[in-house]
Short mmCIF file of C-alpha atoms and ligand atoms in Angstrom, two decimals:
data_model
loop_
_atom_site.label_atom_id
_atom_site.label_comp_id
_atom_site.label_asym_id
_atom_site.label_seq_id
_atom_site.Cartn_x
_atom_site.Cartn_y
_atom_site.Cartn_z
CA MET A 27 -3.90 4.95 -15.59
CA TYR A 28 -7.62 5.27 -14.86
CA SER A 29 -10.18 2.55 -15.49
CA GLU A 30 -12.98 3.12 -17.98
CA LYS A 31 -15.46 3.30 -15.13
CA VAL A 32 -13.46 6.03 -13.40
CA MET A 33 -13.32 8.01 -16.63
CA ASP A 34 -17.04 7.53 -17.19
CA HIS A 35 -17.98 8.73 -13.69
CA PHE A 36 -15.53 11.62 -13.98
CA GLN A 37 -16.91 12.75 -17.33
CA ASN A 38 -20.58 12.05 -16.54
CA PRO A 39 -20.86 12.30 -12.77
CA ARG A 40 -24.15 11.03 -11.35
CA ASN A 41 -26.17 12.87 -8.71
CA VAL A 42 -24.38 16.20 -8.83
CA GLY A 43 -26.23 19.05 -7.18
CA GLU A 44 -27.90 19.78 -3.90
CA ILE A 45 -31.10 18.83 -2.11
CA GLU A 46 -33.18 21.58 -0.60
CA ASN A 47 -34.18 20.83 2.98
CA ALA A 48 -32.06 17.68 2.96
CA SER A 49 -32.42 15.26 5.88
CA GLY A 50 -28.68 15.41 6.38
CA VAL A 51 -25.83 17.47 4.95
CA GLY A 52 -22.17 16.70 5.48
CA THR A 53 -19.07 18.60 4.41
CA VAL A 54 -15.55 17.35 4.72
CA GLY A 55 -12.24 18.57 3.39
CA ASN A 56 -8.70 17.47 3.06
CA ALA A 57 -6.42 20.28 4.19
CA LYS A 58 -3.44 18.80 2.35
CA CYS A 59 -4.85 18.92 -1.16
CA GLY A 60 -7.43 21.59 -0.34
CA ASP A 61 -10.33 19.60 -1.75
CA ILE A 62 -13.83 19.81 -0.32
CA MET A 63 -16.85 17.54 -0.62
CA ARG A 64 -20.46 18.13 0.40
CA MET A 65 -23.11 15.41 0.48
CA TYR A 66 -26.87 15.83 0.77
CA LEU A 67 -29.08 12.93 1.84
CA ASP A 68 -32.83 12.65 1.69
CA ILE A 69 -33.88 9.92 4.15
CA ASP A 70 -37.48 8.78 4.56
CA ASP A 71 -39.14 7.85 7.85
CA LYS A 72 -38.20 4.20 7.36
CA GLY A 73 -34.52 5.18 7.29
CA VAL A 74 -34.12 4.57 3.56
CA ILE A 75 -31.99 6.95 1.49
CA GLN A 76 -34.37 8.15 -1.17
CA ASP A 77 -32.08 10.66 -2.78
CA VAL A 78 -28.49 11.75 -2.59
CA LYS A 79 -26.57 14.55 -4.25
CA PHE A 80 -23.05 15.85 -4.00
CA LYS A 81 -21.02 18.91 -4.76
CA THR A 82 -17.30 18.95 -4.80
CA PHE A 83 -14.38 21.23 -5.14
CA GLY A 84 -12.17 18.26 -5.79
CA CYS A 85 -9.96 16.43 -8.21
CA GLY A 86 -11.16 14.05 -10.91
CA ALA A 87 -10.79 11.01 -8.68
CA ALA A 88 -12.86 12.74 -6.00
CA VAL A 89 -15.59 13.43 -8.57
CA ALA A 90 -15.59 9.83 -9.84
CA THR A 91 -15.56 8.23 -6.39
CA SER A 92 -18.32 10.50 -5.09
CA SER A 93 -20.42 9.80 -8.14
CA MET A 94 -20.06 6.05 -7.62
CA ALA A 95 -20.60 6.39 -3.86
CA THR A 96 -23.91 8.19 -4.42
CA GLU A 97 -25.02 5.41 -6.77
CA LEU A 98 -24.12 2.81 -4.16
CA VAL A 99 -26.01 4.43 -1.26
CA LYS A 100 -29.14 5.46 -3.15
CA GLY A 101 -32.10 3.31 -2.12
CA LYS A 102 -30.16 1.77 0.75
CA THR A 103 -30.90 1.84 4.45
CA ILE A 104 -28.68 3.85 6.76
CA GLN A 105 -26.96 0.69 7.99
CA GLU A 106 -26.33 -0.51 4.44
CA ALA A 107 -24.95 2.91 3.52
CA LEU A 108 -22.44 2.66 6.36
CA GLU A 109 -21.02 -0.43 4.68
CA VAL A 110 -20.24 1.55 1.54
CA THR A 111 -16.59 2.12 2.36
CA ASN A 112 -14.06 3.82 0.14
CA LYS A 113 -12.72 0.34 -0.65
CA ALA A 114 -16.15 -0.76 -1.86
CA VAL A 115 -16.35 2.36 -4.01
CA MET A 116 -12.91 1.74 -5.48
CA GLU A 117 -13.79 -1.86 -6.25
CA ALA A 118 -16.95 -0.74 -8.01
CA LEU A 119 -14.78 1.56 -10.12
CA ASP A 120 -12.28 -1.21 -10.99
CA GLY A 121 -9.60 0.41 -8.87
CA LEU A 122 -7.78 3.71 -8.50
CA PRO A 123 -4.09 4.58 -8.73
CA LYS A 124 -2.47 4.42 -5.27
CA VAL A 125 -1.80 8.15 -5.08
CA LYS A 126 -5.53 8.75 -5.57
CA VAL A 127 -6.81 6.38 -2.91
CA HIS A 128 -7.12 9.21 -0.38
CA CYS A 129 -9.55 11.00 -2.70
CA SER A 130 -12.06 8.18 -2.26
CA LEU A 131 -12.07 8.85 1.48
CA LEU A 132 -13.66 12.25 0.92
CA ALA A 133 -16.84 10.63 -0.40
CA GLU A 134 -17.04 8.06 2.39
CA GLU A 135 -16.47 10.66 5.08
CA ALA A 136 -18.91 13.13 3.57
CA ILE A 137 -21.63 10.45 3.61
CA HIS A 138 -20.81 9.74 7.25
CA ALA A 139 -20.93 13.45 8.04
CA ALA A 140 -24.35 13.74 6.38
CA LEU A 141 -25.62 10.73 8.35
CA TRP A 142 -24.25 12.29 11.53
CA ASP A 143 -26.11 15.51 10.74
CA TYR A 144 -29.30 13.50 10.15
CA ALA A 145 -28.86 11.66 13.47
CA GLU A 146 -28.30 14.91 15.34
CA LYS A 147 -31.36 16.52 13.79
CA HIS A 148 -33.48 13.51 14.76
CA GLN A 149 -31.75 12.97 18.09
CA ILE A 150 -30.99 9.36 17.30
CA LYS A 151 -27.82 7.34 17.49
CA ILE A 152 -26.67 5.42 14.44
CA GLU A 153 -24.98 2.18 15.42
CA GLY A 154 -21.39 2.07 14.17
CA LEU A 155 -21.17 5.74 13.21
CA ASP A 156 -18.48 7.84 14.87
CA LYS A 157 -18.40 11.61 14.79
CA PRO A 158 -16.77 12.45 11.46
CA LYS A 159 -13.80 14.78 11.18
CA SER A 160 -14.19 17.88 9.07
CA ASP A 161 -10.59 17.54 7.88
CA ILE A 162 -9.61 14.04 6.88
CA SER A 163 -5.98 14.70 6.01
CA GLU A 164 -4.74 13.30 9.35
CA GLU A 165 -6.66 10.09 8.95
CA GLU A 166 -5.11 9.57 5.57
CA GLU A 167 -1.65 9.11 7.06
CA GLU A 168 -2.86 6.18 9.10
CA GLU A 169 -4.48 4.55 6.08
CA GLU A 170 -2.85 1.40 4.83
CA TYR A 171 -2.81 1.37 1.07
FE1 FES B 195 -7.62 16.01 -3.16
FE2 FES B 195 -8.04 14.09 -4.90
S1 FES B 195 -6.28 15.31 -4.72
S2 FES B 195 -9.31 14.75 -3.33
#
């Protein structure tokens, strides 16, 4: 049911933890399943993501997708990180069962929320970034699987 990569990232998640005095912190939840994700980003003055950590109260698929998402945004610029969609994360994991696709949205949205927090703290606008929702369960219904 799950790919080897999903199992690997679930069993050995990368970048779990928190960053003290992070440049941006974002928390999102999904009211339907009750899962919560928090992302911490450390962004340098050139706008490059130097470090990223996550904490989740989420299912196995949420753990695996967040782990992969953190690997994909680490070392990237803010703009590049915005291109790391949940679809890109799922591809990198060799796919997810359909019923678990929504879990991958938690990671994407938490990264967006952390970038939003960073932008607010620095009073800048990040091109292409909309204000993230704190509960993504509504968005999920509009998602085309
Ligand atoms: Fe809620 Fe997976 S079931 S994130």
